[in-house]
Every structure is written in structure tokens, then in C-alpha cells.
């Protein structure tokens, strides 16, 4: 059972602990969140714990990007072959891609600003949150974990850092897409050939369109795991302070600051 059930007695809550993960609101930089949406639509929303919207935009980005050959055009542009970049682009899909891409950036920025305001108001209300959730299949609880270890697991395999801090749904989505990217990009095959010294074959087997998905995926997995571990630790310490203050601190206890009593 939950220690504190969210019974809608508060207008706003800063966090909620469920068997699928810990969802919380905290202050974020709107420009950083918008930048992640620039890097890969959907990632900005996932950093905000806007999961459904984030998963939809993430799937949209992969499908439409491949249909429009955006990544392939980027590769030709990096090589200075602009005419070829124009030729490979499929405008039928590209014209669908552009407005959604812009929307993802704008919406993640707008939502970050709104959630920052909500966080400030919820902090003033300072309502209790549940700290423990248990069900037939899983359990979750507030605990302190190592942010560097979360980032390290994400470096080994995107999604493992999220599993470490119990972000189950995000971990599942990131791991599934990682497997898809690994398979269609032939990245691991290329790494194996590289270790055997067959550099030309390693380069030939790679699929650049799928391979270009990896920088954003790895970056997001590492940043998301690290950032949420830090924030979960802060939430744990805050709840622990509240508990100790309510159950162990005497009402007559005061902190002296100079000659003033707080």
C-alpha cells in the first residue's frame, strides 16, 4: 500500500510513486528541453515525463524521417554533396515532417515553462506524496541511487539506466528502439569487423540512415538516467526531512540564527 495516497486534497503534487516509476515535477531549463526536441522529437517530452506525447513523437520521428530520407540528406550535406542531398529527399514525406518537428520544439518549450510555474505553486502548497507502491507484478519506492552508475549503465546499453532507477515504461521503449537501431544499422556487425581489422568491410556494412539515430538516443538515455537519479535523490531527502521533522522533532525546537530564532 502507499504511505500517502493521492486523494486529490491538494491542487498540485510534486511527485507520484507508482509500480511503473516515479514521476515528478522539478525546475528545468526550457531551452535545454527544446534543444532535445531539436535533436530528436519526443525526447524533450520524455524528459518532462510527458510519456504518451513523447512516445508518439518519437515513433513519428523514426518513421517519417526514414520515409523522407532526412538522415541520408544530412549525410550528403556533411560531405558537401548538396545536389545529391536534394535528390534523395522525398518531399511528399518531408512536408509532413516539418510542421510536426517544429511543433515538438515549441510544445516542449511551452510545457517546460508551464510545469516550472506549477512546480513553484506545488512547492508552496507542500502536500504529502506517496513514497512506496507495491502490486502483484512490481514494487517501487523512493531511494537514493548513484547518478554516475545510472549514466554508466545507459552508456553500455540505452535503457539500462532507466531500469536502474525504475523508469519501466521509458526503459522498455528505449531498449526496444535501441534493438531496432542496432539491427538495421548493422552497428555491432561493423564493430566486430573493425576489431578484426577489416575497416573497409566495417564501413560497407553500416546503414548510415539508421546509424545516425544513435547519437541522439545515447545522449538522451545518459542524460535522462543521470538527471532523474539526481532529482529522485533530492525527492528522497526532502521526504525524509519531512518525516523526521513530523515524527521526531519537538514542537519547541527552534534554530538560532545569530540572535534571531527561526
PDB file of C-alpha atoms in Angstrom:
ATOM      1  CA  UNK A   1       0.000   0.000   0.000  1.00  0.00           C
ATOM      2  CA  UNK A   2       1.065   3.605  -0.477  1.00  0.00           C
ATOM      3  CA  UNK A   3       2.258   5.514   2.570  1.00  0.00           C
ATOM      4  CA  UNK A   4       0.283   8.521   1.382  1.00  0.00           C
ATOM      5  CA  UNK A   5      -2.408   8.135  -1.220  1.00  0.00           C
ATOM      6  CA  UNK A   6      -3.022  10.978  -3.640  1.00  0.00           C
ATOM      7  CA  UNK A   7      -6.602  11.681  -2.572  1.00  0.00           C
ATOM      8  CA  UNK A   8      -6.968  14.909  -4.565  1.00  0.00           C
ATOM      9  CA  UNK A   9      -6.902  17.019  -1.395  1.00  0.00           C
ATOM     10  CA  UNK A  10      -4.155  19.113  -2.958  1.00  0.00           C
ATOM     11  CA  UNK A  11      -4.445  21.137  -6.145  1.00  0.00           C
ATOM     12  CA  UNK A  12      -0.971  20.105  -7.262  1.00  0.00           C
ATOM     13  CA  UNK A  13       1.539  17.384  -6.427  1.00  0.00           C
ATOM     14  CA  UNK A  14       5.280  17.476  -6.966  1.00  0.00           C
ATOM     15  CA  UNK A  15       5.651  13.706  -7.406  1.00  0.00           C
ATOM     16  CA  UNK A  16       3.892  10.355  -7.571  1.00  0.00           C
ATOM     17  CA  UNK A  17       5.376   6.909  -6.960  1.00  0.00           C
ATOM     18  CA  UNK A  18       3.763   4.026  -8.869  1.00  0.00           C
ATOM     19  CA  UNK A  19       4.826   0.498  -9.794  1.00  0.00           C
ATOM     20  CA  UNK A  20       5.855   1.793 -13.245  1.00  0.00           C
ATOM     21  CA  UNK A  21       8.135   4.516 -11.939  1.00  0.00           C
ATOM     22  CA  UNK A  22       8.488   7.788 -10.067  1.00  0.00           C
ATOM     23  CA  UNK A  23       7.015  10.782 -11.861  1.00  0.00           C
ATOM     24  CA  UNK A  24       7.884  14.213 -10.541  1.00  0.00           C
ATOM     25  CA  UNK A  25       7.908  17.886 -11.415  1.00  0.00           C
ATOM     26  CA  UNK A  26      11.044  19.962 -10.897  1.00  0.00           C
ATOM     27  CA  UNK A  27      12.597  23.094 -12.343  1.00  0.00           C
ATOM     28  CA  UNK A  28      14.069  22.654 -15.817  1.00  0.00           C
ATOM     29  CA  UNK A  29      15.673  24.926 -18.385  1.00  0.00           C
ATOM     30  CA  UNK A  30      13.144  25.402 -21.239  1.00  0.00           C
ATOM     31  CA  UNK A  31      15.946  25.927 -23.765  1.00  0.00           C
ATOM     32  CA  UNK A  32      17.611  22.629 -22.843  1.00  0.00           C
ATOM     33  CA  UNK A  33      14.334  20.734 -23.195  1.00  0.00           C
ATOM     34  CA  UNK A  34      13.637  22.437 -26.527  1.00  0.00           C
ATOM     35  CA  UNK A  35      17.156  21.518 -27.688  1.00  0.00           C
ATOM     36  CA  UNK A  36      16.460  17.829 -27.035  1.00  0.00           C
ATOM     37  CA  UNK A  37      13.345  18.144 -29.179  1.00  0.00           C
ATOM     38  CA  UNK A  38      15.570  19.620 -31.888  1.00  0.00           C
ATOM     39  CA  UNK A  39      17.931  16.678 -31.502  1.00  0.00           C
ATOM     40  CA  UNK A  40      15.127  14.109 -31.677  1.00  0.00           C
ATOM     41  CA  UNK A  41      11.405  14.948 -31.429  1.00  0.00           C
ATOM     42  CA  UNK A  42       9.898  13.219 -28.417  1.00  0.00           C
ATOM     43  CA  UNK A  43      12.983  13.290 -26.213  1.00  0.00           C
ATOM     44  CA  UNK A  44      12.141  16.724 -24.803  1.00  0.00           C
ATOM     45  CA  UNK A  45       8.703  15.500 -23.748  1.00  0.00           C
ATOM     46  CA  UNK A  46      10.119  12.313 -22.227  1.00  0.00           C
ATOM     47  CA  UNK A  47      12.455  14.425 -20.091  1.00  0.00           C
ATOM     48  CA  UNK A  48       9.331  16.208 -18.835  1.00  0.00           C
ATOM     49  CA  UNK A  49       7.653  12.846 -18.044  1.00  0.00           C
ATOM     50  CA  UNK A  50       5.062  13.577 -20.757  1.00  0.00           C
ATOM     51  CA  UNK A  51       5.260   9.950 -21.810  1.00  0.00           C
ATOM     52  CA  UNK A  52       2.372   9.418 -24.220  1.00  0.00           C
ATOM     53  CA  UNK A  53       3.128  12.560 -26.207  1.00  0.00           C
ATOM     54  CA  UNK A  54       6.825  11.725 -26.166  1.00  0.00           C
ATOM     55  CA  UNK A  55       6.341   8.165 -27.428  1.00  0.00           C
ATOM     56  CA  UNK A  56       4.063   9.353 -30.240  1.00  0.00           C
ATOM     57  CA  UNK A  57       6.564  11.970 -31.389  1.00  0.00           C
ATOM     58  CA  UNK A  58       9.447   9.511 -31.069  1.00  0.00           C
ATOM     59  CA  UNK A  59       7.706   6.959 -33.278  1.00  0.00           C
ATOM     60  CA  UNK A  60       6.695   9.692 -35.718  1.00  0.00           C
ATOM     61  CA  UNK A  61      10.293  10.895 -35.983  1.00  0.00           C
ATOM     62  CA  UNK A  62      11.682   7.455 -36.794  1.00  0.00           C
ATOM     63  CA  UNK A  63       9.034   6.542 -39.388  1.00  0.00           C
ATOM     64  CA  UNK A  64       8.748   9.878 -41.202  1.00  0.00           C
ATOM     65  CA  UNK A  65      12.490  10.579 -41.034  1.00  0.00           C
ATOM     66  CA  UNK A  66      13.230   7.313 -42.816  1.00  0.00           C
ATOM     67  CA  UNK A  67      10.458   7.814 -45.372  1.00  0.00           C
ATOM     68  CA  UNK A  68      11.661  11.343 -46.182  1.00  0.00           C
ATOM     69  CA  UNK A  69      15.354  10.261 -46.096  1.00  0.00           C
ATOM     70  CA  UNK A  70      16.222  13.207 -43.843  1.00  0.00           C
ATOM     71  CA  UNK A  71      19.247  11.497 -42.277  1.00  0.00           C
ATOM     72  CA  UNK A  72      20.573  10.432 -45.657  1.00  0.00           C
ATOM     73  CA  UNK A  73      20.267  14.002 -46.938  1.00  0.00           C
ATOM     74  CA  UNK A  74      22.128  15.230 -43.842  1.00  0.00           C
ATOM     75  CA  UNK A  75      24.986  12.823 -44.542  1.00  0.00           C
ATOM     76  CA  UNK A  76      25.318  14.065 -48.126  1.00  0.00           C
ATOM     77  CA  UNK A  77      25.199  17.656 -46.835  1.00  0.00           C
ATOM     78  CA  UNK A  78      28.019  16.938 -44.373  1.00  0.00           C
ATOM     79  CA  UNK A  79      30.034  15.607 -47.310  1.00  0.00           C
ATOM     80  CA  UNK A  80      29.379  18.790 -49.289  1.00  0.00           C
ATOM     81  CA  UNK A  81      27.257  16.965 -51.855  1.00  0.00           C
ATOM     82  CA  UNK A  82      24.256  19.314 -51.731  1.00  0.00           C
ATOM     83  CA  UNK A  83      22.739  18.305 -55.130  1.00  0.00           C
ATOM     84  CA  UNK A  84      22.622  14.665 -54.015  1.00  0.00           C
ATOM     85  CA  UNK A  85      21.091  15.703 -50.693  1.00  0.00           C
ATOM     86  CA  UNK A  86      18.275  17.463 -52.563  1.00  0.00           C
ATOM     87  CA  UNK A  87      17.767  14.477 -54.843  1.00  0.00           C
ATOM     88  CA  UNK A  88      17.331  11.874 -52.084  1.00  0.00           C
ATOM     89  CA  UNK A  89      14.766  13.906 -50.135  1.00  0.00           C
ATOM     90  CA  UNK A  90      11.173  12.781 -50.633  1.00  0.00           C
ATOM     91  CA  UNK A  91       9.113  15.981 -50.489  1.00  0.00           C
ATOM     92  CA  UNK A  92       5.836  14.082 -50.070  1.00  0.00           C
ATOM     93  CA  UNK A  93       7.017  12.924 -46.646  1.00  0.00           C
ATOM     94  CA  UNK A  94       9.226  15.941 -45.885  1.00  0.00           C
ATOM     95  CA  UNK A  95       6.310  18.387 -45.977  1.00  0.00           C
ATOM     96  CA  UNK A  96       4.568  16.250 -43.352  1.00  0.00           C
ATOM     97  CA  UNK A  97       7.740  16.029 -41.278  1.00  0.00           C
ATOM     98  CA  UNK A  98       8.488  19.749 -40.940  1.00  0.00           C
ATOM     99  CA  UNK A  99       5.357  21.040 -39.096  1.00  0.00           C
ATOM    100  CA  UNK A 100       5.412  18.205 -36.540  1.00  0.00           C
ATOM    101  CA  UNK A 101       9.139  18.774 -35.978  1.00  0.00           C
ATOM    102  CA  UNK A 102       8.509  22.467 -35.254  1.00  0.00           C
ATOM    103  CA  UNK A 103       5.533  21.602 -33.034  1.00  0.00           C
ATOM    104  CA  UNK A 104       7.664  19.233 -30.926  1.00  0.00           C
ATOM    105  CA  UNK A 105      10.187  22.024 -30.254  1.00  0.00           C
ATOM    106  CA  UNK A 106       7.552  24.666 -29.478  1.00  0.00           C
ATOM    107  CA  UNK A 107       5.394  22.396 -27.332  1.00  0.00           C
ATOM    108  CA  UNK A 108       8.291  21.088 -25.235  1.00  0.00           C
ATOM    109  CA  UNK A 109       9.416  24.669 -24.541  1.00  0.00           C
ATOM    110  CA  UNK A 110       5.884  25.827 -23.682  1.00  0.00           C
ATOM    111  CA  UNK A 111       5.239  22.812 -21.452  1.00  0.00           C
ATOM    112  CA  UNK A 112       8.521  23.321 -19.578  1.00  0.00           C
ATOM    113  CA  UNK A 113       7.600  26.911 -18.753  1.00  0.00           C
ATOM    114  CA  UNK A 114       4.145  25.822 -17.552  1.00  0.00           C
ATOM    115  CA  UNK A 115       5.500  22.971 -15.438  1.00  0.00           C
ATOM    116  CA  UNK A 116       8.080  25.255 -13.833  1.00  0.00           C
ATOM    117  CA  UNK A 117       5.221  27.517 -12.709  1.00  0.00           C
ATOM    118  CA  UNK A 118       3.243  24.501 -11.468  1.00  0.00           C
ATOM    119  CA  UNK A 119       6.275  23.297  -9.514  1.00  0.00           C
ATOM    120  CA  UNK A 120       6.664  26.647  -7.735  1.00  0.00           C
ATOM    121  CA  UNK A 121       2.988  26.611  -6.731  1.00  0.00           C
ATOM    122  CA  UNK A 122       3.075  22.964  -5.623  1.00  0.00           C
ATOM    123  CA  UNK A 123       6.183  23.628  -3.516  1.00  0.00           C
ATOM    124  CA  UNK A 124       4.313  26.379  -1.692  1.00  0.00           C
ATOM    125  CA  UNK A 125       1.398  24.033  -1.068  1.00  0.00           C
ATOM    126  CA  UNK A 126       3.897  21.377   0.085  1.00  0.00           C
ATOM    127  CA  UNK A 127       1.467  18.465   0.117  1.00  0.00           C
ATOM    128  CA  UNK A 128       2.485  14.951   1.155  1.00  0.00           C
ATOM    129  CA  UNK A 129       3.333  12.400  -1.540  1.00  0.00           C
ATOM    130  CA  UNK A 130       3.248   8.615  -1.605  1.00  0.00           C
ATOM    131  CA  UNK A 131       6.680   7.042  -1.166  1.00  0.00           C
ATOM    132  CA  UNK A 132       6.006   3.325  -1.631  1.00  0.00           C
ATOM    133  CA  UNK A 133       3.936   1.397  -4.150  1.00  0.00           C
ATOM    134  CA  UNK A 134       3.538  -2.367  -4.407  1.00  0.00           C
ATOM    135  CA  UNK A 135       1.497  -4.515  -6.764  1.00  0.00           C
ATOM    136  CA  UNK A 136       1.199  -8.095  -7.942  1.00  0.00           C
ATOM    137  CA  UNK A 137       3.945  -7.684 -10.560  1.00  0.00           C
ATOM    138  CA  UNK A 138       6.255  -4.977  -9.250  1.00  0.00           C
ATOM    139  CA  UNK A 139       7.117  -2.593  -6.428  1.00  0.00           C
ATOM    140  CA  UNK A 140       8.671   0.849  -6.338  1.00  0.00           C
ATOM    141  CA  UNK A 141       9.883   3.085  -3.547  1.00  0.00           C
ATOM    142  CA  UNK A 142      11.869   6.261  -3.010  1.00  0.00           C
ATOM    143  CA  UNK A 143      15.541   5.501  -2.511  1.00  0.00           C
ATOM    144  CA  UNK A 144      18.942   7.088  -3.145  1.00  0.00           C
ATOM    145  CA  UNK A 145      20.908   5.803  -6.117  1.00  0.00           C
ATOM    146  CA  UNK A 146      24.200   6.707  -7.803  1.00  0.00           C
ATOM    147  CA  UNK A 147      23.729   9.105 -10.775  1.00  0.00           C
ATOM    148  CA  UNK A 148      27.089   8.157 -12.316  1.00  0.00           C
ATOM    149  CA  UNK A 149      26.165   4.482 -12.178  1.00  0.00           C
ATOM    150  CA  UNK A 150      22.858   5.235 -13.924  1.00  0.00           C
ATOM    151  CA  UNK A 151      24.721   7.100 -16.673  1.00  0.00           C
ATOM    152  CA  UNK A 152      27.255   4.280 -16.985  1.00  0.00           C
ATOM    153  CA  UNK A 153      24.580   1.613 -17.491  1.00  0.00           C
ATOM    154  CA  UNK A 154      22.984   3.819 -20.164  1.00  0.00           C
ATOM    155  CA  UNK A 155      26.363   4.062 -21.868  1.00  0.00           C
ATOM    156  CA  UNK A 156      26.613   0.263 -22.031  1.00  0.00           C
ATOM    157  CA  UNK A 157      23.065  -0.100 -23.388  1.00  0.00           C
ATOM    158  CA  UNK A 158      20.437   2.643 -23.709  1.00  0.00           C
ATOM    159  CA  UNK A 159      17.559   1.903 -21.342  1.00  0.00           C
ATOM    160  CA  UNK A 160      19.512   0.094 -18.611  1.00  0.00           C
ATOM    161  CA  UNK A 161      19.997   3.336 -16.682  1.00  0.00           C
ATOM    162  CA  UNK A 162      16.233   3.835 -16.727  1.00  0.00           C
ATOM    163  CA  UNK A 163      15.734   0.298 -15.420  1.00  0.00           C
ATOM    164  CA  UNK A 164      18.210   1.044 -12.615  1.00  0.00           C
ATOM    165  CA  UNK A 165      16.112   3.987 -11.405  1.00  0.00           C
ATOM    166  CA  UNK A 166      12.812   2.199 -12.108  1.00  0.00           C
ATOM    167  CA  UNK A 167      11.521   4.141 -15.110  1.00  0.00           C
ATOM    168  CA  UNK A 168       9.975   0.988 -16.512  1.00  0.00           C
ATOM    169  CA  UNK A 169       7.973   2.261 -19.477  1.00  0.00           C
ATOM    170  CA  UNK A 170      10.711   4.608 -20.691  1.00  0.00           C
ATOM    171  CA  UNK A 171      13.261   1.814 -20.300  1.00  0.00           C
ATOM    172  CA  UNK A 172      11.100  -0.538 -22.375  1.00  0.00           C
ATOM    173  CA  UNK A 173      10.632   1.964 -25.194  1.00  0.00           C
ATOM    174  CA  UNK A 174      14.321   2.977 -25.276  1.00  0.00           C
ATOM    175  CA  UNK A 175      15.523  -0.643 -25.218  1.00  0.00           C
ATOM    176  CA  UNK A 176      13.125  -1.719 -27.983  1.00  0.00           C
ATOM    177  CA  UNK A 177      14.152   1.163 -30.245  1.00  0.00           C
ATOM    178  CA  UNK A 178      17.826   0.525 -29.426  1.00  0.00           C
ATOM    179  CA  UNK A 179      17.490  -3.080 -30.580  1.00  0.00           C
ATOM    180  CA  UNK A 180      15.780  -1.907 -33.791  1.00  0.00           C
ATOM    181  CA  UNK A 181      18.529   0.679 -34.425  1.00  0.00           C
ATOM    182  CA  UNK A 182      21.304  -1.837 -33.709  1.00  0.00           C
ATOM    183  CA  UNK A 183      19.767  -4.386 -36.063  1.00  0.00           C
ATOM    184  CA  UNK A 184      19.039  -2.160 -39.058  1.00  0.00           C
ATOM    185  CA  UNK A 185      22.184  -0.026 -38.760  1.00  0.00           C
ATOM    186  CA  UNK A 186      24.443  -3.127 -38.602  1.00  0.00           C
ATOM    187  CA  UNK A 187      26.439  -1.226 -36.000  1.00  0.00           C
ATOM    188  CA  UNK A 188      27.511  -4.250 -33.968  1.00  0.00           C
ATOM    189  CA  UNK A 189      28.455  -6.091 -37.147  1.00  0.00           C
ATOM    190  CA  UNK A 190      30.614  -3.143 -38.140  1.00  0.00           C
ATOM    191  CA  UNK A 191      32.250  -3.041 -34.699  1.00  0.00           C
ATOM    192  CA  UNK A 192      33.052  -6.770 -34.934  1.00  0.00           C
ATOM    193  CA  UNK A 193      34.684  -6.305 -38.351  1.00  0.00           C
ATOM    194  CA  UNK A 194      36.576  -3.273 -37.053  1.00  0.00           C
ATOM    195  CA  UNK A 195      38.076  -5.336 -34.224  1.00  0.00           C
ATOM    196  CA  UNK A 196      39.209  -7.887 -36.803  1.00  0.00           C
ATOM    197  CA  UNK A 197      40.972  -5.136 -38.752  1.00  0.00           C
ATOM    198  CA  UNK A 198      38.582  -5.203 -41.739  1.00  0.00           C
ATOM    199  CA  UNK A 199      37.977  -1.452 -41.858  1.00  0.00           C
ATOM    200  CA  UNK A 200      36.587  -1.308 -45.414  1.00  0.00           C
ATOM    201  CA  UNK A 201      34.045  -4.077 -44.793  1.00  0.00           C
ATOM    202  CA  UNK A 202      33.104  -2.494 -41.476  1.00  0.00           C
ATOM    203  CA  UNK A 203      32.303   0.740 -43.307  1.00  0.00           C
ATOM    204  CA  UNK A 204      30.404  -1.006 -46.115  1.00  0.00           C
ATOM    205  CA  UNK A 205      28.016  -2.956 -43.879  1.00  0.00           C
ATOM    206  CA  UNK A 206      26.845   0.136 -41.998  1.00  0.00           C
ATOM    207  CA  UNK A 207      23.452   1.645 -42.851  1.00  0.00           C
ATOM    208  CA  UNK A 208      24.020   5.405 -42.363  1.00  0.00           C
ATOM    209  CA  UNK A 209      20.322   6.312 -42.151  1.00  0.00           C
ATOM    210  CA  UNK A 210      19.799   4.104 -39.102  1.00  0.00           C
ATOM    211  CA  UNK A 211      23.270   4.754 -37.690  1.00  0.00           C
ATOM    212  CA  UNK A 212      22.605   8.491 -37.436  1.00  0.00           C
ATOM    213  CA  UNK A 213      19.834   7.754 -34.910  1.00  0.00           C
ATOM    214  CA  UNK A 214      22.353   6.630 -32.286  1.00  0.00           C
ATOM    215  CA  UNK A 215      23.990   9.912 -31.129  1.00  0.00           C
ATOM    216  CA  UNK A 216      20.643  11.347 -30.017  1.00  0.00           C
ATOM    217  CA  UNK A 217      19.470   8.057 -28.494  1.00  0.00           C
ATOM    218  CA  UNK A 218      22.637   7.503 -26.475  1.00  0.00           C
ATOM    219  CA  UNK A 219      22.768  11.135 -25.378  1.00  0.00           C
ATOM    220  CA  UNK A 220      19.163  11.116 -24.245  1.00  0.00           C
ATOM    221  CA  UNK A 221      19.475   7.795 -22.385  1.00  0.00           C
ATOM    222  CA  UNK A 222      22.527   9.025 -20.446  1.00  0.00           C
ATOM    223  CA  UNK A 223      21.145  12.487 -19.643  1.00  0.00           C
ATOM    224  CA  UNK A 224      17.687  11.189 -18.703  1.00  0.00           C
ATOM    225  CA  UNK A 225      19.078   8.497 -16.382  1.00  0.00           C
ATOM    226  CA  UNK A 226      21.545  10.873 -14.704  1.00  0.00           C
ATOM    227  CA  UNK A 227      19.125  13.781 -14.321  1.00  0.00           C
ATOM    228  CA  UNK A 228      16.268  11.689 -12.930  1.00  0.00           C
ATOM    229  CA  UNK A 229      18.580   9.918 -10.492  1.00  0.00           C
ATOM    230  CA  UNK A 230      19.697  13.287  -9.115  1.00  0.00           C
ATOM    231  CA  UNK A 231      16.105  14.538  -8.836  1.00  0.00           C
ATOM    232  CA  UNK A 232      14.891  11.290  -7.260  1.00  0.00           C
ATOM    233  CA  UNK A 233      17.655  11.617  -4.660  1.00  0.00           C
ATOM    234  CA  UNK A 234      16.534  15.174  -3.897  1.00  0.00           C
ATOM    235  CA  UNK A 235      12.939  13.982  -3.559  1.00  0.00           C
ATOM    236  CA  UNK A 236      14.018  11.194  -1.193  1.00  0.00           C
ATOM    237  CA  UNK A 237      15.960  13.622   1.011  1.00  0.00           C
ATOM    238  CA  UNK A 238      13.051  16.063   1.076  1.00  0.00           C
ATOM    239  CA  UNK A 239      10.570  13.382   2.100  1.00  0.00           C
ATOM    240  CA  UNK A 240      12.989  12.060   4.725  1.00  0.00           C
ATOM    241  CA  UNK A 241      13.352  15.531   6.242  1.00  0.00           C
ATOM    242  CA  UNK A 242       9.585  15.890   6.394  1.00  0.00           C
ATOM    243  CA  UNK A 243       9.177  12.502   8.082  1.00  0.00           C
ATOM    244  CA  UNK A 244      11.872  13.145  10.702  1.00  0.00           C
ATOM    245  CA  UNK A 245      10.538  16.617  11.408  1.00  0.00           C
ATOM    246  CA  UNK A 246       6.945  15.408  11.876  1.00  0.00           C
ATOM    247  CA  UNK A 247       7.742  12.338  13.991  1.00  0.00           C
ATOM    248  CA  UNK A 248      10.939  13.111  15.891  1.00  0.00           C
ATOM    249  CA  UNK A 249      11.437  16.858  16.131  1.00  0.00           C
ATOM    250  CA  UNK A 250       9.852  18.506  19.176  1.00  0.00           C
ATOM    251  CA  UNK A 251       7.466  21.371  18.583  1.00  0.00           C
ATOM    252  CA  UNK A 252       9.555  23.531  20.917  1.00  0.00           C
ATOM    253  CA  UNK A 253      12.692  23.027  18.800  1.00  0.00           C
ATOM    254  CA  UNK A 254      13.967  26.188  17.135  1.00  0.00           C
ATOM    255  CA  UNK A 255      17.059  27.022  15.101  1.00  0.00           C
ATOM    256  CA  UNK A 256      19.017  30.029  16.286  1.00  0.00           C
ATOM    257  CA  UNK A 257      20.493  32.170  13.530  1.00  0.00           C
ATOM    258  CA  UNK A 258      22.558  34.890  15.134  1.00  0.00           C
ATOM    259  CA  UNK A 259      20.262  36.331  17.774  1.00  0.00           C
ATOM    260  CA  UNK A 260      17.118  35.535  15.834  1.00  0.00           C
ATOM    261  CA  UNK A 261      15.027  32.440  16.454  1.00  0.00           C
ATOM    262  CA  UNK A 262      13.664  30.768  13.315  1.00  0.00           C
TER     263      UNK A 262
END
